[in-house]
PDB file of C-alpha atoms in Angstrom:
ATOM      1  CA  MET A 203     110.745   5.374  11.343  1.00 55.00           C
ATOM      2  CA  PRO A 204     112.388   7.364  14.183  1.00 53.00           C
ATOM      3  CA  VAL A 205     114.807  10.012  13.092  1.00 51.00           C
ATOM      4  CA  SER A 206     118.232   9.280  14.566  1.00 50.00           C
ATOM      5  CA  LYS A 207     120.010  12.003  16.332  1.00 51.00           C
ATOM      6  CA  LYS A 208     123.345  12.911  15.026  1.00 51.00           C
ATOM      7  CA  ALA A 209     126.125  11.956  17.413  1.00 49.00           C
ATOM      8  CA  ARG A 210     127.825  15.061  18.723  1.00 50.00           C
ATOM      9  CA  PRO A 211     131.511  15.115  17.899  1.00 47.00           C
ATOM     10  CA  GLN A 212     133.620  15.011  21.066  1.00 48.00           C
ATOM     11  CA  SER A 213     135.379  18.266  21.751  1.00 39.00           C
ATOM     12  CA  THR A 214     139.108  18.090  21.172  1.00 41.00           C
ATOM     13  CA  ARG A 215     139.677  21.499  22.743  1.00 40.00           C
ATOM     14  CA  THR A 216     141.939  21.586  25.735  1.00 41.00           C
ATOM     15  CA  PRO A 217     142.325  24.384  28.272  1.00 59.00           C
ATOM     16  CA  ARG A 218     145.217  26.335  26.720  1.00 81.00           C
ATOM     17  CA  GLU A 219     146.400  28.932  29.090  1.00 89.00           C
ATOM     18  CA  ARG A 220     145.309  30.830  32.104  1.00 92.00           C
ATOM     19  CA  VAL A 221     146.965  33.439  34.289  1.00 95.00           C
ATOM     20  CA  ARG A 222     146.665  33.408  38.033  1.00 95.00           C
ATOM     21  CA  VAL A 223     147.274  36.746  39.758  1.00 97.00           C
ATOM     22  CA  LEU A 224     150.478  36.750  41.848  1.00 97.00           C
ATOM     23  CA  ILE A 225     151.028  40.475  42.489  1.00 98.00           C
ATOM     24  CA  THR A 226     148.249  42.988  41.945  1.00 98.00           C
ATOM     25  CA  GLY A 227     148.750  46.156  40.133  1.00 97.00           C
ATOM     26  CA  ALA A 228     148.128  48.220  43.286  1.00 98.00           C
ATOM     27  CA  ARG A 229     150.852  46.335  45.119  1.00 98.00           C
ATOM     28  CA  ILE A 230     153.268  46.912  42.229  1.00 98.00           C
ATOM     29  CA  GLN A 231     152.597  50.691  42.220  1.00 98.00           C
ATOM     30  CA  LYS A 232     152.997  51.003  46.010  1.00 98.00           C
ATOM     31  CA  ARG A 233     156.276  49.095  45.905  1.00 98.00           C
ATOM     32  CA  ILE A 234     157.616  51.122  43.006  1.00 98.00           C
ATOM     33  CA  GLN A 235     156.984  54.317  44.945  1.00 98.00           C
ATOM     34  CA  ALA A 236     158.944  52.864  47.884  1.00 98.00           C
ATOM     35  CA  LEU A 237     161.819  51.854  45.597  1.00 98.00           C
ATOM     36  CA  ALA A 238     161.897  55.379  44.071  1.00 98.00           C
ATOM     37  CA  ARG A 239     162.216  56.914  47.547  1.00 98.00           C
ATOM     38  CA  GLU A 240     165.008  54.464  48.403  1.00 98.00           C
ATOM     39  CA  ILE A 241     166.927  55.267  45.233  1.00 98.00           C
ATOM     40  CA  ARG A 242     166.581  59.004  45.634  1.00 98.00           C
ATOM     41  CA  LYS A 243     167.629  58.783  49.346  1.00 97.00           C
ATOM     42  CA  ASP A 244     170.848  56.998  48.178  1.00 98.00           C
ATOM     43  CA  PHE A 245     171.543  59.685  45.604  1.00 98.00           C
ATOM     44  CA  PRO A 246     170.021  62.939  46.914  1.00 97.00           C
ATOM     45  CA  GLY A 247     169.958  65.746  44.404  1.00 90.00           C
ATOM     46  CA  GLU A 248     171.931  63.779  41.836  1.00 96.00           C
ATOM     47  CA  PRO A 249     170.868  63.372  38.164  1.00 98.00           C
ATOM     48  CA  LEU A 250     169.944  59.705  37.620  1.00 98.00           C
ATOM     49  CA  HIS A 251     170.209  57.867  34.340  1.00 98.00           C
ATOM     50  CA  LEU A 252     167.887  54.877  34.154  1.00 98.00           C
ATOM     51  CA  ILE A 253     168.599  52.090  31.551  1.00 98.00           C
ATOM     52  CA  SER A 254     165.762  49.757  30.663  1.00 96.00           C
ATOM     53  CA  VAL A 255     166.339  46.324  29.237  1.00 91.00           C
ATOM     54  CA  LEU A 256     163.932  45.877  26.357  1.00 92.00           C
ATOM     55  CA  LYS A 257     161.201  44.823  26.141  1.00 92.00           C
ATOM     56  CA  GLY A 258     160.151  43.606  29.502  1.00 93.00           C
ATOM     57  CA  GLY A 259     161.545  46.469  31.620  1.00 95.00           C
ATOM     58  CA  VAL A 260     159.641  49.328  29.890  1.00 95.00           C
ATOM     59  CA  PHE A 261     156.632  49.312  32.184  1.00 97.00           C
ATOM     60  CA  PHE A 262     158.799  49.253  35.286  1.00 98.00           C
ATOM     61  CA  LEU A 263     161.098  51.966  33.971  1.00 97.00           C
ATOM     62  CA  THR A 264     158.274  54.389  33.099  1.00 97.00           C
ATOM     63  CA  ASP A 265     156.522  53.990  36.488  1.00 98.00           C
ATOM     64  CA  LEU A 266     159.804  54.140  38.381  1.00 98.00           C
ATOM     65  CA  ALA A 267     161.007  57.258  36.496  1.00 97.00           C
ATOM     66  CA  ARG A 268     157.728  59.139  37.193  1.00 97.00           C
ATOM     67  CA  SER A 269     158.045  58.283  40.876  1.00 98.00           C
ATOM     68  CA  ILE A 270     161.597  59.578  41.409  1.00 97.00           C
ATOM     69  CA  PRO A 271     161.744  63.353  42.092  1.00 96.00           C
ATOM     70  CA  GLY A 272     164.500  65.437  40.597  1.00 96.00           C
ATOM     71  CA  GLU A 273     166.442  65.059  37.372  1.00 97.00           C
ATOM     72  CA  VAL A 274     165.907  61.712  35.588  1.00 98.00           C
ATOM     73  CA  SER A 275     166.919  60.630  32.123  1.00 97.00           C
ATOM     74  CA  PHE A 276     166.705  57.219  30.506  1.00 95.00           C
ATOM     75  CA  ASP A 277     167.954  55.057  27.686  1.00 97.00           C
ATOM     76  CA  PHE A 278     167.238  51.550  26.360  1.00 97.00           C
ATOM     77  CA  ILE A 279     169.308  48.501  25.593  1.00 95.00           C
ATOM     78  CA  ALA A 280     168.311  45.066  24.142  1.00 93.00           C
ATOM     79  CA  VAL A 281     169.956  41.717  24.458  1.00 90.00           C
ATOM     80  CA  SER A 282     169.045  38.255  23.325  1.00 84.00           C
ATOM     81  CA  SER A 283     169.929  35.167  25.439  1.00 69.00           C
ATOM     82  CA  TYR A 284     167.963  32.307  23.971  1.00 54.00           C
ATOM     83  CA  GLY A 285     166.427  33.452  20.651  1.00 44.00           C
ATOM     84  CA  GLN A 286     163.727  31.035  19.545  1.00 43.00           C
ATOM     85  CA  LYS A 287     164.640  28.348  22.012  1.00 42.00           C
ATOM     86  CA  THR A 288     162.482  27.458  25.020  1.00 40.00           C
ATOM     87  CA  HIS A 289     165.482  27.416  27.398  1.00 48.00           C
ATOM     88  CA  SER A 290     168.241  29.816  27.988  1.00 49.00           C
ATOM     89  CA  SER A 291     171.372  29.117  26.048  1.00 50.00           C
ATOM     90  CA  GLY A 292     173.577  30.944  28.468  1.00 60.00           C
ATOM     91  CA  GLN A 293     174.966  32.980  25.549  1.00 77.00           C
ATOM     92  CA  VAL A 294     174.011  36.709  25.660  1.00 84.00           C
ATOM     93  CA  ARG A 295     174.105  38.866  22.575  1.00 86.00           C
ATOM     94  CA  LEU A 296     173.652  42.664  22.268  1.00 90.00           C
ATOM     95  CA  THR A 297     170.917  43.513  19.806  1.00 91.00           C
ATOM     96  CA  ARG A 298     170.414  47.191  20.531  1.00 93.00           C
ATOM     97  CA  ASP A 299     173.011  49.444  22.151  1.00 94.00           C
ATOM     98  CA  LEU A 300     172.551  52.645  24.155  1.00 96.00           C
ATOM     99  CA  ASP A 301     171.952  55.941  22.378  1.00 95.00           C
ATOM    100  CA  SER A 302     174.336  57.948  24.509  1.00 95.00           C
ATOM    101  CA  SER A 303     177.477  57.679  26.735  1.00 97.00           C
ATOM    102  CA  ILE A 304     177.116  56.759  30.386  1.00 97.00           C
ATOM    103  CA  GLU A 305     180.613  57.911  31.376  1.00 98.00           C
ATOM    104  CA  GLY A 306     180.494  59.840  34.658  1.00 97.00           C
ATOM    105  CA  LYS A 307     176.707  59.265  35.152  1.00 98.00           C
ATOM    106  CA  THR A 308     174.862  57.631  38.014  1.00 98.00           C
ATOM    107  CA  VAL A 309     173.331  54.669  36.298  1.00 98.00           C
ATOM    108  CA  ILE A 310     170.478  52.540  37.451  1.00 98.00           C
ATOM    109  CA  VAL A 311     169.898  49.362  35.350  1.00 98.00           C
ATOM    110  CA  VAL A 312     166.179  48.636  35.357  1.00 97.00           C
ATOM    111  CA  GLU A 313     165.178  45.072  34.817  1.00 96.00           C
ATOM    112  CA  ASP A 314     161.736  43.376  34.884  1.00 96.00           C
ATOM    113  CA  ILE A 315     163.050  40.081  36.326  1.00 96.00           C
ATOM    114  CA  LEU A 316     166.390  38.723  37.733  1.00 95.00           C
ATOM    115  CA  ASP A 317     166.295  34.993  37.031  1.00 92.00           C
ATOM    116  CA  THR A 318     169.505  33.097  36.113  1.00 91.00           C
ATOM    117  CA  GLY A 319     171.528  36.338  36.162  1.00 92.00           C
ATOM    118  CA  MET A 320     173.284  35.610  32.886  1.00 91.00           C
ATOM    119  CA  THR A 321     171.871  38.707  31.200  1.00 91.00           C
ATOM    120  CA  LEU A 322     172.532  40.970  34.089  1.00 93.00           C
ATOM    121  CA  ARG A 323     176.155  39.768  34.472  1.00 93.00           C
ATOM    122  CA  TYR A 324     176.774  40.533  30.832  1.00 93.00           C
ATOM    123  CA  LEU A 325     175.252  43.996  31.154  1.00 95.00           C
ATOM    124  CA  LEU A 326     177.172  44.945  34.283  1.00 96.00           C
ATOM    125  CA  ARG A 327     180.421  43.968  32.616  1.00 95.00           C
ATOM    126  CA  LEU A 328     179.485  45.953  29.513  1.00 95.00           C
ATOM    127  CA  PHE A 329     178.499  49.067  31.542  1.00 97.00           C
ATOM    128  CA  GLN A 330     181.453  48.975  33.905  1.00 96.00           C
ATOM    129  CA  GLN A 331     183.797  49.257  30.900  1.00 96.00           C
ATOM    130  CA  ARG A 332     181.996  52.551  30.016  1.00 97.00           C
ATOM    131  CA  LYS A 333     183.071  54.217  33.331  1.00 97.00           C
ATOM    132  CA  PRO A 334     179.809  55.360  34.955  1.00 98.00           C
ATOM    133  CA  LYS A 335     180.112  57.337  38.220  1.00 98.00           C
ATOM    134  CA  HIS A 336     177.861  54.808  39.982  1.00 98.00           C
ATOM    135  CA  LEU A 337     176.211  51.630  38.692  1.00 98.00           C
ATOM    136  CA  ARG A 338     173.222  50.176  40.536  1.00 98.00           C
ATOM    137  CA  VAL A 339     170.553  47.590  39.617  1.00 98.00           C
ATOM    138  CA  ALA A 340     166.784  47.738  40.266  1.00 98.00           C
ATOM    139  CA  VAL A 341     164.635  44.745  39.453  1.00 98.00           C
ATOM    140  CA  LEU A 342     160.873  44.450  39.858  1.00 98.00           C
ATOM    141  CA  LEU A 343     161.055  40.689  40.429  1.00 98.00           C
ATOM    142  CA  ASP A 344     163.797  38.500  41.809  1.00 97.00           C
ATOM    143  CA  LYS A 345     163.721  34.687  41.396  1.00 95.00           C
ATOM    144  CA  PRO A 346     166.650  33.564  43.539  1.00 93.00           C
ATOM    145  CA  GLU A 347     166.054  29.838  43.108  1.00 91.00           C
ATOM    146  CA  ARG A 348     167.050  30.101  39.444  1.00 89.00           C
ATOM    147  CA  ARG A 349     170.303  32.006  39.888  1.00 91.00           C
ATOM    148  CA  ILE A 350     173.362  30.708  38.021  1.00 92.00           C
ATOM    149  CA  ALA A 351     175.516  33.876  37.824  1.00 90.00           C
ATOM    150  CA  ALA A 352     176.726  35.498  40.948  1.00 90.00           C
ATOM    151  CA  VAL A 353     174.891  38.803  40.634  1.00 94.00           C
ATOM    152  CA  ARG A 354     172.459  40.618  42.825  1.00 94.00           C
ATOM    153  CA  ALA A 355     170.148  43.651  42.628  1.00 97.00           C
ATOM    154  CA  ASP A 356     170.517  46.720  44.826  1.00 98.00           C
ATOM    155  CA  TYR A 357     166.779  47.427  44.769  1.00 98.00           C
ATOM    156  CA  VAL A 358     164.214  44.603  44.560  1.00 98.00           C
ATOM    157  CA  GLY A 359     160.510  44.933  44.181  1.00 98.00           C
ATOM    158  CA  PHE A 360     159.345  41.449  45.029  1.00 98.00           C
ATOM    159  CA  SER A 361     161.085  38.141  45.607  1.00 97.00           C
ATOM    160  CA  ILE A 362     159.016  35.421  43.836  1.00 97.00           C
ATOM    161  CA  PRO A 363     158.942  31.599  43.709  1.00 94.00           C
ATOM    162  CA  ASN A 364     160.242  29.610  40.776  1.00 93.00           C
ATOM    163  CA  GLU A 365     157.164  30.004  38.576  1.00 93.00           C
ATOM    164  CA  PHE A 366     156.823  31.351  35.049  1.00 93.00           C
ATOM    165  CA  VAL A 367     155.323  34.797  35.313  1.00 96.00           C
ATOM    166  CA  VAL A 368     153.727  37.158  32.780  1.00 96.00           C
ATOM    167  CA  GLY A 369     152.179  40.672  32.890  1.00 97.00           C
ATOM    168  CA  TYR A 370     153.494  44.147  33.574  1.00 97.00           C
ATOM    169  CA  GLY A 371     155.965  43.882  30.678  1.00 96.00           C
ATOM    170  CA  LEU A 372     156.741  40.100  31.011  1.00 95.00           C
ATOM    171  CA  ASP A 373     155.503  37.930  28.116  1.00 93.00           C
ATOM    172  CA  TYR A 374     154.859  34.508  26.795  1.00 92.00           C
ATOM    173  CA  ALA A 375     155.382  34.435  23.007  1.00 89.00           C
ATOM    174  CA  GLU A 376     154.986  38.262  23.037  1.00 91.00           C
ATOM    175  CA  ARG A 377     151.615  38.111  24.686  1.00 92.00           C
ATOM    176  CA  TYR A 378     150.462  39.291  28.147  1.00 95.00           C
ATOM    177  CA  ARG A 379     152.877  42.111  28.470  1.00 95.00           C
ATOM    178  CA  ASN A 380     149.960  44.591  28.788  1.00 96.00           C
ATOM    179  CA  LEU A 381     148.499  42.984  31.922  1.00 97.00           C
ATOM    180  CA  PRO A 382     148.535  45.597  34.774  1.00 96.00           C
ATOM    181  CA  TYR A 383     149.490  42.885  37.300  1.00 98.00           C
ATOM    182  CA  VAL A 384     152.038  39.972  37.501  1.00 98.00           C
ATOM    183  CA  GLY A 385     150.540  36.600  37.201  1.00 97.00           C
ATOM    184  CA  ILE A 386     151.660  32.973  37.000  1.00 96.00           C
ATOM    185  CA  LEU A 387     151.087  31.439  33.658  1.00 94.00           C
ATOM    186  CA  VAL A 388     149.395  28.026  33.764  1.00 92.00           C
ATOM    187  CA  LEU A 389     149.597  26.014  30.525  1.00 85.00           C
ATOM    188  CA  GLY A 390     147.153  23.367  29.482  1.00 77.00           C
ATOM    189  CA  PRO A 391     148.116  19.798  28.677  1.00 72.00           C
ATOM    190  CA  GLY A 392     150.028  19.146  25.472  1.00 60.00           C
ATOM    191  CA  LEU A 393     151.436  22.645  25.214  1.00 61.00           C
ATOM    192  CA  LYS A 394     155.095  23.397  24.704  1.00 60.00           C
ATOM    193  CA  LYS A 395     157.408  23.693  27.643  1.00 47.00           C
ATOM    194  CA  LYS A 396     157.487  27.142  29.100  1.00 50.00           C
ATOM    195  CA  PRO A 397     160.377  29.339  27.894  1.00 51.00           C
ATOM    196  CA  ALA A 398     162.981  30.274  30.404  1.00 49.00           C
ATOM    197  CA  GLU A 399     163.139  33.781  31.723  1.00 53.00           C
ATOM    198  CA  ASP A 400     166.547  35.254  32.200  1.00 57.00           C
TER     199      ASP A 400
END
């Protein structure tokens, strides 16, 4: 009697996620060096105070700070705009304030990405009330198609299409921040809708 072969169970695995490189690490570093020269040219010899928006802006802040000659200090702030939701609520909440006063300082707000602009509008209003000498904005990525609030950055690394990006500080469910490049996240079928960036 022939031995019957066991039927192989059909795989139920679906391709989950993949990241397609959008901006290489080398291009990012080259552009950051150019932004650093531009910022220092605008404020020659002046102490600069960089403020990073946690968590995504940390990579950009550290590389930018190391590229700017002269006196540079920095601080961190954290806000929440959509909590556990997969889309921006439009409501921005301060979750970690600055450690020191910015009154009389030349402040550069350092953001990973400018998307809807709701977070940046909130931060600029907050910081203007604290009377800095100058207030400027540097963003690594600008996604103008998604803009809701009427805000703009003074220094822009790259203008990008309306795609969900990860890497170089940007995350999806707290993953991918450590990638040395910026990539477009491609989700497999059946996965949850991509969360909104802000």
